[in-house]
């Protein structure tokens, strides 16, 4: 009899940059955001195939129909938040994996109910193969507070810090329950091990920041704002030096594609 072998899981996050089928000028889109007629869906789908990830958390996607133009429904099952915004978060999971959809972390939308611009909730799902289980929280946090100090009370920082508190409460629940977990997506923050916000997170919820000490080669080089955090047993599953950024080969501008590149790691599932 053969012994069960470990399963290497490729886990990615990809901000799709206002991916929509709405036309330019649609009232739901900002004036400076082009509609779906300007997107190169065939190229995006080809890059998704090249990425060849088992699980892709994605952000800024206007529903499952447009998501399926990038992630082949024969290969992936697609789950998204029910948010009433264009920039929703979701996940594409290979069909040989089992997905349990947990209650949306709607508390990440810290905007007042009557605010003209609502924020994005977090997608909470549990992924499992035959042997191991991984809880995922997909987030897209408020933009504009890239690396300011924790006492910053202007711009977007108070909103971001409030969202991180909600995110940490979720992480504390996972910690108490002993679940292996990952928080991934667009944090809109240049998290490093020296960032006071990251230090605050680690004080209460020890996690592995998989992008620590690295710069992204995306579109010629930039700081990471798309991150994957690993907690509990998932920290031990990280395959060393498996962090990858998929760049857009032979494409020189984000036009029609995305202003973000997919960020991936590999996990050695028990």
PDB file of C-alpha atoms in Angstrom:
ATOM      1  CA  UNK A   1       0.000   0.000   0.000  1.00  0.00           C
ATOM      2  CA  UNK A   2       1.269   3.459  -0.849  1.00  0.00           C
ATOM      3  CA  UNK A   3       1.391   6.242   1.719  1.00  0.00           C
ATOM      4  CA  UNK A   4      -0.573   9.450   1.265  1.00  0.00           C
ATOM      5  CA  UNK A   5       1.644  12.160  -0.173  1.00  0.00           C
ATOM      6  CA  UNK A   6       1.538  15.808   0.820  1.00  0.00           C
ATOM      7  CA  UNK A   7      -0.294  18.193  -1.457  1.00  0.00           C
ATOM      8  CA  UNK A   8       1.506  21.307  -2.691  1.00  0.00           C
ATOM      9  CA  UNK A   9      -1.067  24.093  -2.930  1.00  0.00           C
ATOM     10  CA  UNK A  10      -0.323  27.212  -4.966  1.00  0.00           C
ATOM     11  CA  UNK A  11      -2.082  30.194  -3.372  1.00  0.00           C
ATOM     12  CA  UNK A  12      -2.280  33.547  -5.169  1.00  0.00           C
ATOM     13  CA  UNK A  13      -3.803  36.999  -4.895  1.00  0.00           C
ATOM     14  CA  UNK A  14      -4.502  39.221  -7.913  1.00  0.00           C
ATOM     15  CA  UNK A  15      -6.087  42.670  -8.054  1.00  0.00           C
ATOM     16  CA  UNK A  16      -7.859  42.780 -11.439  1.00  0.00           C
ATOM     17  CA  UNK A  17      -8.155  46.601 -11.653  1.00  0.00           C
ATOM     18  CA  UNK A  18     -11.873  47.444 -12.070  1.00  0.00           C
ATOM     19  CA  UNK A  19     -12.663  44.296 -14.059  1.00  0.00           C
ATOM     20  CA  UNK A  20     -16.162  44.808 -15.396  1.00  0.00           C
ATOM     21  CA  UNK A  21     -18.424  44.255 -18.389  1.00  0.00           C
ATOM     22  CA  UNK A  22     -20.034  47.670 -17.921  1.00  0.00           C
ATOM     23  CA  UNK A  23     -19.458  50.186 -20.700  1.00  0.00           C
ATOM     24  CA  UNK A  24     -17.360  53.322 -20.374  1.00  0.00           C
ATOM     25  CA  UNK A  25     -19.538  56.076 -18.943  1.00  0.00           C
ATOM     26  CA  UNK A  26     -21.675  53.710 -16.867  1.00  0.00           C
ATOM     27  CA  UNK A  27     -22.861  55.592 -13.780  1.00  0.00           C
ATOM     28  CA  UNK A  28     -21.363  52.961 -11.460  1.00  0.00           C
ATOM     29  CA  UNK A  29     -17.841  53.633 -12.777  1.00  0.00           C
ATOM     30  CA  UNK A  30     -15.677  56.662 -11.962  1.00  0.00           C
ATOM     31  CA  UNK A  31     -15.169  59.009 -14.916  1.00  0.00           C
ATOM     32  CA  UNK A  32     -11.528  57.977 -15.308  1.00  0.00           C
ATOM     33  CA  UNK A  33     -12.196  54.219 -15.320  1.00  0.00           C
ATOM     34  CA  UNK A  34     -12.579  52.613 -18.774  1.00  0.00           C
ATOM     35  CA  UNK A  35     -15.312  50.065 -19.342  1.00  0.00           C
ATOM     36  CA  UNK A  36     -15.053  46.419 -20.214  1.00  0.00           C
ATOM     37  CA  UNK A  37     -14.746  47.091 -23.926  1.00  0.00           C
ATOM     38  CA  UNK A  38     -11.161  48.227 -23.233  1.00  0.00           C
ATOM     39  CA  UNK A  39     -10.122  45.043 -21.423  1.00  0.00           C
ATOM     40  CA  UNK A  40      -8.138  42.292 -23.119  1.00  0.00           C
ATOM     41  CA  UNK A  41     -10.012  39.303 -21.713  1.00  0.00           C
ATOM     42  CA  UNK A  42      -8.226  36.776 -23.904  1.00  0.00           C
ATOM     43  CA  UNK A  43      -4.835  37.920 -22.616  1.00  0.00           C
ATOM     44  CA  UNK A  44      -6.040  37.986 -19.012  1.00  0.00           C
ATOM     45  CA  UNK A  45      -7.375  34.443 -19.392  1.00  0.00           C
ATOM     46  CA  UNK A  46      -4.054  33.344 -20.903  1.00  0.00           C
ATOM     47  CA  UNK A  47      -2.188  34.863 -17.960  1.00  0.00           C
ATOM     48  CA  UNK A  48      -4.568  33.090 -15.555  1.00  0.00           C
ATOM     49  CA  UNK A  49      -3.759  29.784 -17.254  1.00  0.00           C
ATOM     50  CA  UNK A  50      -0.042  30.589 -17.043  1.00  0.00           C
ATOM     51  CA  UNK A  51      -0.410  31.446 -13.354  1.00  0.00           C
ATOM     52  CA  UNK A  52      -1.765  27.918 -12.928  1.00  0.00           C
ATOM     53  CA  UNK A  53      -2.731  28.480  -9.304  1.00  0.00           C
ATOM     54  CA  UNK A  54      -4.879  26.144  -7.213  1.00  0.00           C
ATOM     55  CA  UNK A  55      -6.507  29.066  -5.425  1.00  0.00           C
ATOM     56  CA  UNK A  56      -6.626  32.677  -6.636  1.00  0.00           C
ATOM     57  CA  UNK A  57      -8.009  35.379  -4.376  1.00  0.00           C
ATOM     58  CA  UNK A  58      -9.005  38.305  -6.561  1.00  0.00           C
ATOM     59  CA  UNK A  59     -10.053  41.899  -6.027  1.00  0.00           C
ATOM     60  CA  UNK A  60     -11.848  44.641  -7.990  1.00  0.00           C
ATOM     61  CA  UNK A  61     -14.107  42.292  -9.933  1.00  0.00           C
ATOM     62  CA  UNK A  62     -17.688  43.199 -10.869  1.00  0.00           C
ATOM     63  CA  UNK A  63     -19.332  39.825 -10.282  1.00  0.00           C
ATOM     64  CA  UNK A  64     -18.902  36.128 -11.148  1.00  0.00           C
ATOM     65  CA  UNK A  65     -19.838  36.497 -14.819  1.00  0.00           C
ATOM     66  CA  UNK A  66     -16.880  38.735 -15.610  1.00  0.00           C
ATOM     67  CA  UNK A  67     -14.653  36.638 -13.313  1.00  0.00           C
ATOM     68  CA  UNK A  68     -15.467  33.589 -15.444  1.00  0.00           C
ATOM     69  CA  UNK A  69     -14.082  35.431 -18.494  1.00  0.00           C
ATOM     70  CA  UNK A  70     -10.649  35.174 -16.837  1.00  0.00           C
ATOM     71  CA  UNK A  71     -10.907  31.984 -14.769  1.00  0.00           C
ATOM     72  CA  UNK A  72     -12.250  29.084 -16.831  1.00  0.00           C
ATOM     73  CA  UNK A  73     -15.388  27.721 -15.088  1.00  0.00           C
ATOM     74  CA  UNK A  74     -14.423  24.202 -16.191  1.00  0.00           C
ATOM     75  CA  UNK A  75     -11.256  24.525 -14.106  1.00  0.00           C
ATOM     76  CA  UNK A  76     -12.343  26.832 -11.300  1.00  0.00           C
ATOM     77  CA  UNK A  77     -15.301  27.334  -9.030  1.00  0.00           C
ATOM     78  CA  UNK A  78     -15.852  31.021  -8.340  1.00  0.00           C
ATOM     79  CA  UNK A  79     -17.121  32.467  -5.053  1.00  0.00           C
ATOM     80  CA  UNK A  80     -17.623  36.195  -4.425  1.00  0.00           C
ATOM     81  CA  UNK A  81     -18.966  38.513  -1.768  1.00  0.00           C
ATOM     82  CA  UNK A  82     -22.530  39.777  -2.278  1.00  0.00           C
ATOM     83  CA  UNK A  83     -21.441  43.416  -1.875  1.00  0.00           C
ATOM     84  CA  UNK A  84     -23.386  46.052  -3.791  1.00  0.00           C
ATOM     85  CA  UNK A  85     -20.176  47.603  -5.160  1.00  0.00           C
ATOM     86  CA  UNK A  86     -18.319  47.212  -8.451  1.00  0.00           C
ATOM     87  CA  UNK A  87     -14.996  46.376  -6.783  1.00  0.00           C
ATOM     88  CA  UNK A  88     -15.863  43.067  -5.133  1.00  0.00           C
ATOM     89  CA  UNK A  89     -13.500  40.408  -3.801  1.00  0.00           C
ATOM     90  CA  UNK A  90     -13.704  36.733  -4.599  1.00  0.00           C
ATOM     91  CA  UNK A  91     -11.824  33.525  -5.040  1.00  0.00           C
ATOM     92  CA  UNK A  92     -11.291  31.039  -7.864  1.00  0.00           C
ATOM     93  CA  UNK A  93     -10.667  27.512  -6.560  1.00  0.00           C
ATOM     94  CA  UNK A  94      -9.758  24.433  -8.566  1.00  0.00           C
ATOM     95  CA  UNK A  95     -12.674  22.047  -8.819  1.00  0.00           C
ATOM     96  CA  UNK A  96     -10.790  19.189  -7.179  1.00  0.00           C
ATOM     97  CA  UNK A  97     -10.747  21.174  -3.921  1.00  0.00           C
ATOM     98  CA  UNK A  98     -13.736  21.542  -1.627  1.00  0.00           C
ATOM     99  CA  UNK A  99     -14.959  25.030  -0.731  1.00  0.00           C
ATOM    100  CA  UNK A 100     -17.133  25.955   2.240  1.00  0.00           C
ATOM    101  CA  UNK A 101     -18.466  29.522   2.128  1.00  0.00           C
ATOM    102  CA  UNK A 102     -18.547  31.128   5.564  1.00  0.00           C
ATOM    103  CA  UNK A 103     -20.410  34.286   6.518  1.00  0.00           C
ATOM    104  CA  UNK A 104     -19.029  37.378   4.792  1.00  0.00           C
ATOM    105  CA  UNK A 105     -16.919  39.630   7.004  1.00  0.00           C
ATOM    106  CA  UNK A 106     -19.195  42.562   6.224  1.00  0.00           C
ATOM    107  CA  UNK A 107     -17.787  44.489   9.207  1.00  0.00           C
ATOM    108  CA  UNK A 108     -14.800  45.428   7.001  1.00  0.00           C
ATOM    109  CA  UNK A 109     -17.172  47.931   5.406  1.00  0.00           C
ATOM    110  CA  UNK A 110     -16.718  50.518   8.141  1.00  0.00           C
ATOM    111  CA  UNK A 111     -18.405  53.268   6.098  1.00  0.00           C
ATOM    112  CA  UNK A 112     -21.587  54.796   7.460  1.00  0.00           C
ATOM    113  CA  UNK A 113     -24.760  53.299   5.913  1.00  0.00           C
ATOM    114  CA  UNK A 114     -25.525  56.597   4.174  1.00  0.00           C
ATOM    115  CA  UNK A 115     -21.960  57.182   2.941  1.00  0.00           C
ATOM    116  CA  UNK A 116     -21.810  57.722  -0.844  1.00  0.00           C
ATOM    117  CA  UNK A 117     -18.912  55.283  -1.206  1.00  0.00           C
ATOM    118  CA  UNK A 118     -19.295  51.952   0.542  1.00  0.00           C
ATOM    119  CA  UNK A 119     -16.237  49.838   1.321  1.00  0.00           C
ATOM    120  CA  UNK A 120     -15.640  46.184   0.524  1.00  0.00           C
ATOM    121  CA  UNK A 121     -16.488  43.288   2.793  1.00  0.00           C
ATOM    122  CA  UNK A 122     -14.149  40.340   3.266  1.00  0.00           C
ATOM    123  CA  UNK A 123     -14.716  36.913   1.714  1.00  0.00           C
ATOM    124  CA  UNK A 124     -14.408  34.100   4.263  1.00  0.00           C
ATOM    125  CA  UNK A 125     -14.065  30.586   2.839  1.00  0.00           C
ATOM    126  CA  UNK A 126     -12.613  27.271   3.939  1.00  0.00           C
ATOM    127  CA  UNK A 127     -10.592  25.264   1.397  1.00  0.00           C
ATOM    128  CA  UNK A 128      -9.918  21.572   1.919  1.00  0.00           C
ATOM    129  CA  UNK A 129      -8.419  18.617   0.116  1.00  0.00           C
ATOM    130  CA  UNK A 130      -8.722  15.081   1.422  1.00  0.00           C
ATOM    131  CA  UNK A 131      -6.258  15.702   4.244  1.00  0.00           C
ATOM    132  CA  UNK A 132      -5.922  19.354   5.299  1.00  0.00           C
ATOM    133  CA  UNK A 133      -8.075  22.447   5.709  1.00  0.00           C
ATOM    134  CA  UNK A 134      -7.177  26.110   5.222  1.00  0.00           C
ATOM    135  CA  UNK A 135      -9.401  29.042   6.203  1.00  0.00           C
ATOM    136  CA  UNK A 136      -9.055  32.086   3.924  1.00  0.00           C
ATOM    137  CA  UNK A 137     -10.013  35.715   4.356  1.00  0.00           C
ATOM    138  CA  UNK A 138      -9.809  37.742   1.134  1.00  0.00           C
ATOM    139  CA  UNK A 139      -9.565  41.493   1.736  1.00  0.00           C
ATOM    140  CA  UNK A 140      -9.296  44.750  -0.161  1.00  0.00           C
ATOM    141  CA  UNK A 141      -8.640  47.514   2.339  1.00  0.00           C
ATOM    142  CA  UNK A 142      -9.008  51.285   2.045  1.00  0.00           C
ATOM    143  CA  UNK A 143      -6.497  52.995  -0.211  1.00  0.00           C
ATOM    144  CA  UNK A 144      -4.342  56.002   0.673  1.00  0.00           C
ATOM    145  CA  UNK A 145      -2.541  55.046   3.920  1.00  0.00           C
ATOM    146  CA  UNK A 146       0.587  53.515   2.449  1.00  0.00           C
ATOM    147  CA  UNK A 147       3.110  53.814   5.274  1.00  0.00           C
ATOM    148  CA  UNK A 148       1.978  56.605   7.609  1.00  0.00           C
ATOM    149  CA  UNK A 149       2.486  56.303  11.384  1.00  0.00           C
ATOM    150  CA  UNK A 150      -0.233  54.912  13.627  1.00  0.00           C
ATOM    151  CA  UNK A 151      -1.043  58.353  15.033  1.00  0.00           C
ATOM    152  CA  UNK A 152      -1.967  59.640  11.564  1.00  0.00           C
ATOM    153  CA  UNK A 153      -5.505  61.005  11.801  1.00  0.00           C
ATOM    154  CA  UNK A 154      -5.834  62.407   8.305  1.00  0.00           C
ATOM    155  CA  UNK A 155      -6.587  61.025   4.871  1.00  0.00           C
ATOM    156  CA  UNK A 156      -7.520  57.332   4.783  1.00  0.00           C
ATOM    157  CA  UNK A 157      -5.512  56.154   7.786  1.00  0.00           C
ATOM    158  CA  UNK A 158      -8.238  56.110  10.465  1.00  0.00           C
ATOM    159  CA  UNK A 159     -10.415  54.046   8.112  1.00  0.00           C
ATOM    160  CA  UNK A 160      -7.626  51.593   7.314  1.00  0.00           C
ATOM    161  CA  UNK A 161      -6.704  51.184  10.977  1.00  0.00           C
ATOM    162  CA  UNK A 162     -10.359  50.508  11.798  1.00  0.00           C
ATOM    163  CA  UNK A 163     -10.489  47.823   9.092  1.00  0.00           C
ATOM    164  CA  UNK A 164      -7.278  46.212  10.366  1.00  0.00           C
ATOM    165  CA  UNK A 165      -8.864  46.005  13.815  1.00  0.00           C
ATOM    166  CA  UNK A 166     -11.819  44.103  12.301  1.00  0.00           C
ATOM    167  CA  UNK A 167      -9.408  41.870  10.394  1.00  0.00           C
ATOM    168  CA  UNK A 168      -7.458  41.170  13.588  1.00  0.00           C
ATOM    169  CA  UNK A 169     -10.619  40.206  15.447  1.00  0.00           C
ATOM    170  CA  UNK A 170     -11.212  37.587  12.737  1.00  0.00           C
ATOM    171  CA  UNK A 171      -7.605  36.403  13.091  1.00  0.00           C
ATOM    172  CA  UNK A 172      -7.967  36.128  16.874  1.00  0.00           C
ATOM    173  CA  UNK A 173     -11.012  33.900  16.371  1.00  0.00           C
ATOM    174  CA  UNK A 174      -8.971  31.621  14.106  1.00  0.00           C
ATOM    175  CA  UNK A 175      -6.169  31.630  16.641  1.00  0.00           C
ATOM    176  CA  UNK A 176      -8.550  30.625  19.445  1.00  0.00           C
ATOM    177  CA  UNK A 177     -10.038  27.867  17.294  1.00  0.00           C
ATOM    178  CA  UNK A 178      -6.621  26.601  16.174  1.00  0.00           C
ATOM    179  CA  UNK A 179      -7.447  26.838  12.467  1.00  0.00           C
ATOM    180  CA  UNK A 180      -4.725  27.146   9.855  1.00  0.00           C
ATOM    181  CA  UNK A 181      -5.501  30.357   8.001  1.00  0.00           C
ATOM    182  CA  UNK A 182      -4.371  32.916   5.455  1.00  0.00           C
ATOM    183  CA  UNK A 183      -5.385  36.548   5.059  1.00  0.00           C
ATOM    184  CA  UNK A 184      -4.643  37.709   1.542  1.00  0.00           C
ATOM    185  CA  UNK A 185      -5.511  40.418  -0.934  1.00  0.00           C
ATOM    186  CA  UNK A 186      -4.853  44.096  -1.525  1.00  0.00           C
ATOM    187  CA  UNK A 187      -3.978  45.668   1.827  1.00  0.00           C
ATOM    188  CA  UNK A 188      -3.180  49.068   0.262  1.00  0.00           C
ATOM    189  CA  UNK A 189      -0.331  49.220   2.767  1.00  0.00           C
ATOM    190  CA  UNK A 190       3.397  48.716   2.254  1.00  0.00           C
ATOM    191  CA  UNK A 191       3.595  46.154   5.032  1.00  0.00           C
ATOM    192  CA  UNK A 192       7.097  45.292   6.195  1.00  0.00           C
ATOM    193  CA  UNK A 193       8.405  43.792   9.423  1.00  0.00           C
ATOM    194  CA  UNK A 194       9.340  47.347  10.453  1.00  0.00           C
ATOM    195  CA  UNK A 195       5.946  48.867   9.715  1.00  0.00           C
ATOM    196  CA  UNK A 196       4.317  49.857  13.046  1.00  0.00           C
ATOM    197  CA  UNK A 197       0.989  48.552  11.777  1.00  0.00           C
ATOM    198  CA  UNK A 198       2.534  45.154  11.008  1.00  0.00           C
ATOM    199  CA  UNK A 199       4.200  45.158  14.424  1.00  0.00           C
ATOM    200  CA  UNK A 200       0.821  45.870  16.019  1.00  0.00           C
ATOM    201  CA  UNK A 201      -0.726  42.956  14.122  1.00  0.00           C
ATOM    202  CA  UNK A 202       2.038  40.563  15.156  1.00  0.00           C
ATOM    203  CA  UNK A 203       1.795  41.535  18.833  1.00  0.00           C
ATOM    204  CA  UNK A 204      -1.669  39.980  19.094  1.00  0.00           C
ATOM    205  CA  UNK A 205      -1.737  37.572  16.187  1.00  0.00           C
ATOM    206  CA  UNK A 206       1.661  36.068  15.285  1.00  0.00           C
ATOM    207  CA  UNK A 207       1.667  35.602  11.523  1.00  0.00           C
ATOM    208  CA  UNK A 208       4.121  35.119   8.682  1.00  0.00           C
ATOM    209  CA  UNK A 209       4.263  38.058   6.258  1.00  0.00           C
ATOM    210  CA  UNK A 210       5.254  36.146   3.130  1.00  0.00           C
ATOM    211  CA  UNK A 211       6.309  39.311   1.254  1.00  0.00           C
ATOM    212  CA  UNK A 212       8.677  40.478   4.035  1.00  0.00           C
ATOM    213  CA  UNK A 213      12.030  41.771   2.846  1.00  0.00           C
ATOM    214  CA  UNK A 214      11.067  41.659  -0.824  1.00  0.00           C
ATOM    215  CA  UNK A 215      10.224  44.187  -3.526  1.00  0.00           C
ATOM    216  CA  UNK A 216       7.817  43.481  -6.351  1.00  0.00           C
ATOM    217  CA  UNK A 217       9.012  43.442  -9.991  1.00  0.00           C
ATOM    218  CA  UNK A 218       5.502  44.366 -11.165  1.00  0.00           C
ATOM    219  CA  UNK A 219       5.548  46.987 -13.937  1.00  0.00           C
ATOM    220  CA  UNK A 220       9.207  47.793 -13.436  1.00  0.00           C
ATOM    221  CA  UNK A 221       9.388  47.523  -9.649  1.00  0.00           C
ATOM    222  CA  UNK A 222       7.374  48.730  -6.658  1.00  0.00           C
ATOM    223  CA  UNK A 223       6.651  48.081  -3.014  1.00  0.00           C
ATOM    224  CA  UNK A 224       4.292  45.231  -2.210  1.00  0.00           C
ATOM    225  CA  UNK A 225       0.771  46.243  -1.231  1.00  0.00           C
ATOM    226  CA  UNK A 226      -0.701  42.839  -2.173  1.00  0.00           C
ATOM    227  CA  UNK A 227       0.167  40.453   0.637  1.00  0.00           C
ATOM    228  CA  UNK A 228      -0.413  36.938   1.955  1.00  0.00           C
ATOM    229  CA  UNK A 229      -0.346  36.493   5.744  1.00  0.00           C
ATOM    230  CA  UNK A 230      -0.202  32.978   7.201  1.00  0.00           C
ATOM    231  CA  UNK A 231      -1.383  32.071  10.688  1.00  0.00           C
ATOM    232  CA  UNK A 232      -1.310  29.075  13.000  1.00  0.00           C
ATOM    233  CA  UNK A 233      -0.205  25.797  11.344  1.00  0.00           C
ATOM    234  CA  UNK A 234      -0.213  27.410   7.885  1.00  0.00           C
ATOM    235  CA  UNK A 235       3.008  29.208   8.854  1.00  0.00           C
ATOM    236  CA  UNK A 236       4.759  25.844   8.934  1.00  0.00           C
ATOM    237  CA  UNK A 237       3.319  24.862   5.554  1.00  0.00           C
ATOM    238  CA  UNK A 238       5.033  27.677   3.640  1.00  0.00           C
ATOM    239  CA  UNK A 239       7.494  26.285   1.104  1.00  0.00           C
ATOM    240  CA  UNK A 240      10.727  28.287   1.604  1.00  0.00           C
ATOM    241  CA  UNK A 241      11.532  30.807  -1.136  1.00  0.00           C
ATOM    242  CA  UNK A 242       8.261  30.061  -2.939  1.00  0.00           C
ATOM    243  CA  UNK A 243       7.104  33.706  -3.194  1.00  0.00           C
ATOM    244  CA  UNK A 244       6.542  34.594  -6.857  1.00  0.00           C
ATOM    245  CA  UNK A 245       5.200  37.558  -8.796  1.00  0.00           C
ATOM    246  CA  UNK A 246       3.865  36.865 -12.279  1.00  0.00           C
ATOM    247  CA  UNK A 247       4.739  39.755 -14.570  1.00  0.00           C
ATOM    248  CA  UNK A 248       3.191  40.427 -17.974  1.00  0.00           C
ATOM    249  CA  UNK A 249       5.679  39.112 -20.508  1.00  0.00           C
ATOM    250  CA  UNK A 250       6.114  41.297 -23.609  1.00  0.00           C
ATOM    251  CA  UNK A 251       3.401  43.687 -22.382  1.00  0.00           C
ATOM    252  CA  UNK A 252       4.813  47.079 -21.508  1.00  0.00           C
ATOM    253  CA  UNK A 253       1.795  48.889 -20.018  1.00  0.00           C
ATOM    254  CA  UNK A 254      -1.174  47.873 -17.848  1.00  0.00           C
ATOM    255  CA  UNK A 255      -3.650  48.975 -20.543  1.00  0.00           C
ATOM    256  CA  UNK A 256      -6.250  46.255 -21.004  1.00  0.00           C
ATOM    257  CA  UNK A 257      -4.633  44.100 -18.319  1.00  0.00           C
ATOM    258  CA  UNK A 258      -4.190  45.183 -14.679  1.00  0.00           C
ATOM    259  CA  UNK A 259      -2.043  47.618 -12.727  1.00  0.00           C
ATOM    260  CA  UNK A 260      -1.336  44.786 -10.243  1.00  0.00           C
ATOM    261  CA  UNK A 261       0.532  41.514 -10.794  1.00  0.00           C
ATOM    262  CA  UNK A 262      -0.482  38.194  -9.221  1.00  0.00           C
ATOM    263  CA  UNK A 263       1.443  37.356  -6.048  1.00  0.00           C
ATOM    264  CA  UNK A 264       1.807  33.647  -5.160  1.00  0.00           C
ATOM    265  CA  UNK A 265       3.233  31.287  -2.580  1.00  0.00           C
ATOM    266  CA  UNK A 266       3.253  27.505  -2.240  1.00  0.00           C
ATOM    267  CA  UNK A 267       2.049  25.585   0.778  1.00  0.00           C
ATOM    268  CA  UNK A 268       3.102  22.052   1.623  1.00  0.00           C
ATOM    269  CA  UNK A 269      -0.227  20.790   2.938  1.00  0.00           C
ATOM    270  CA  UNK A 270       0.007  17.871   5.397  1.00  0.00           C
TER     271      UNK A 270
END
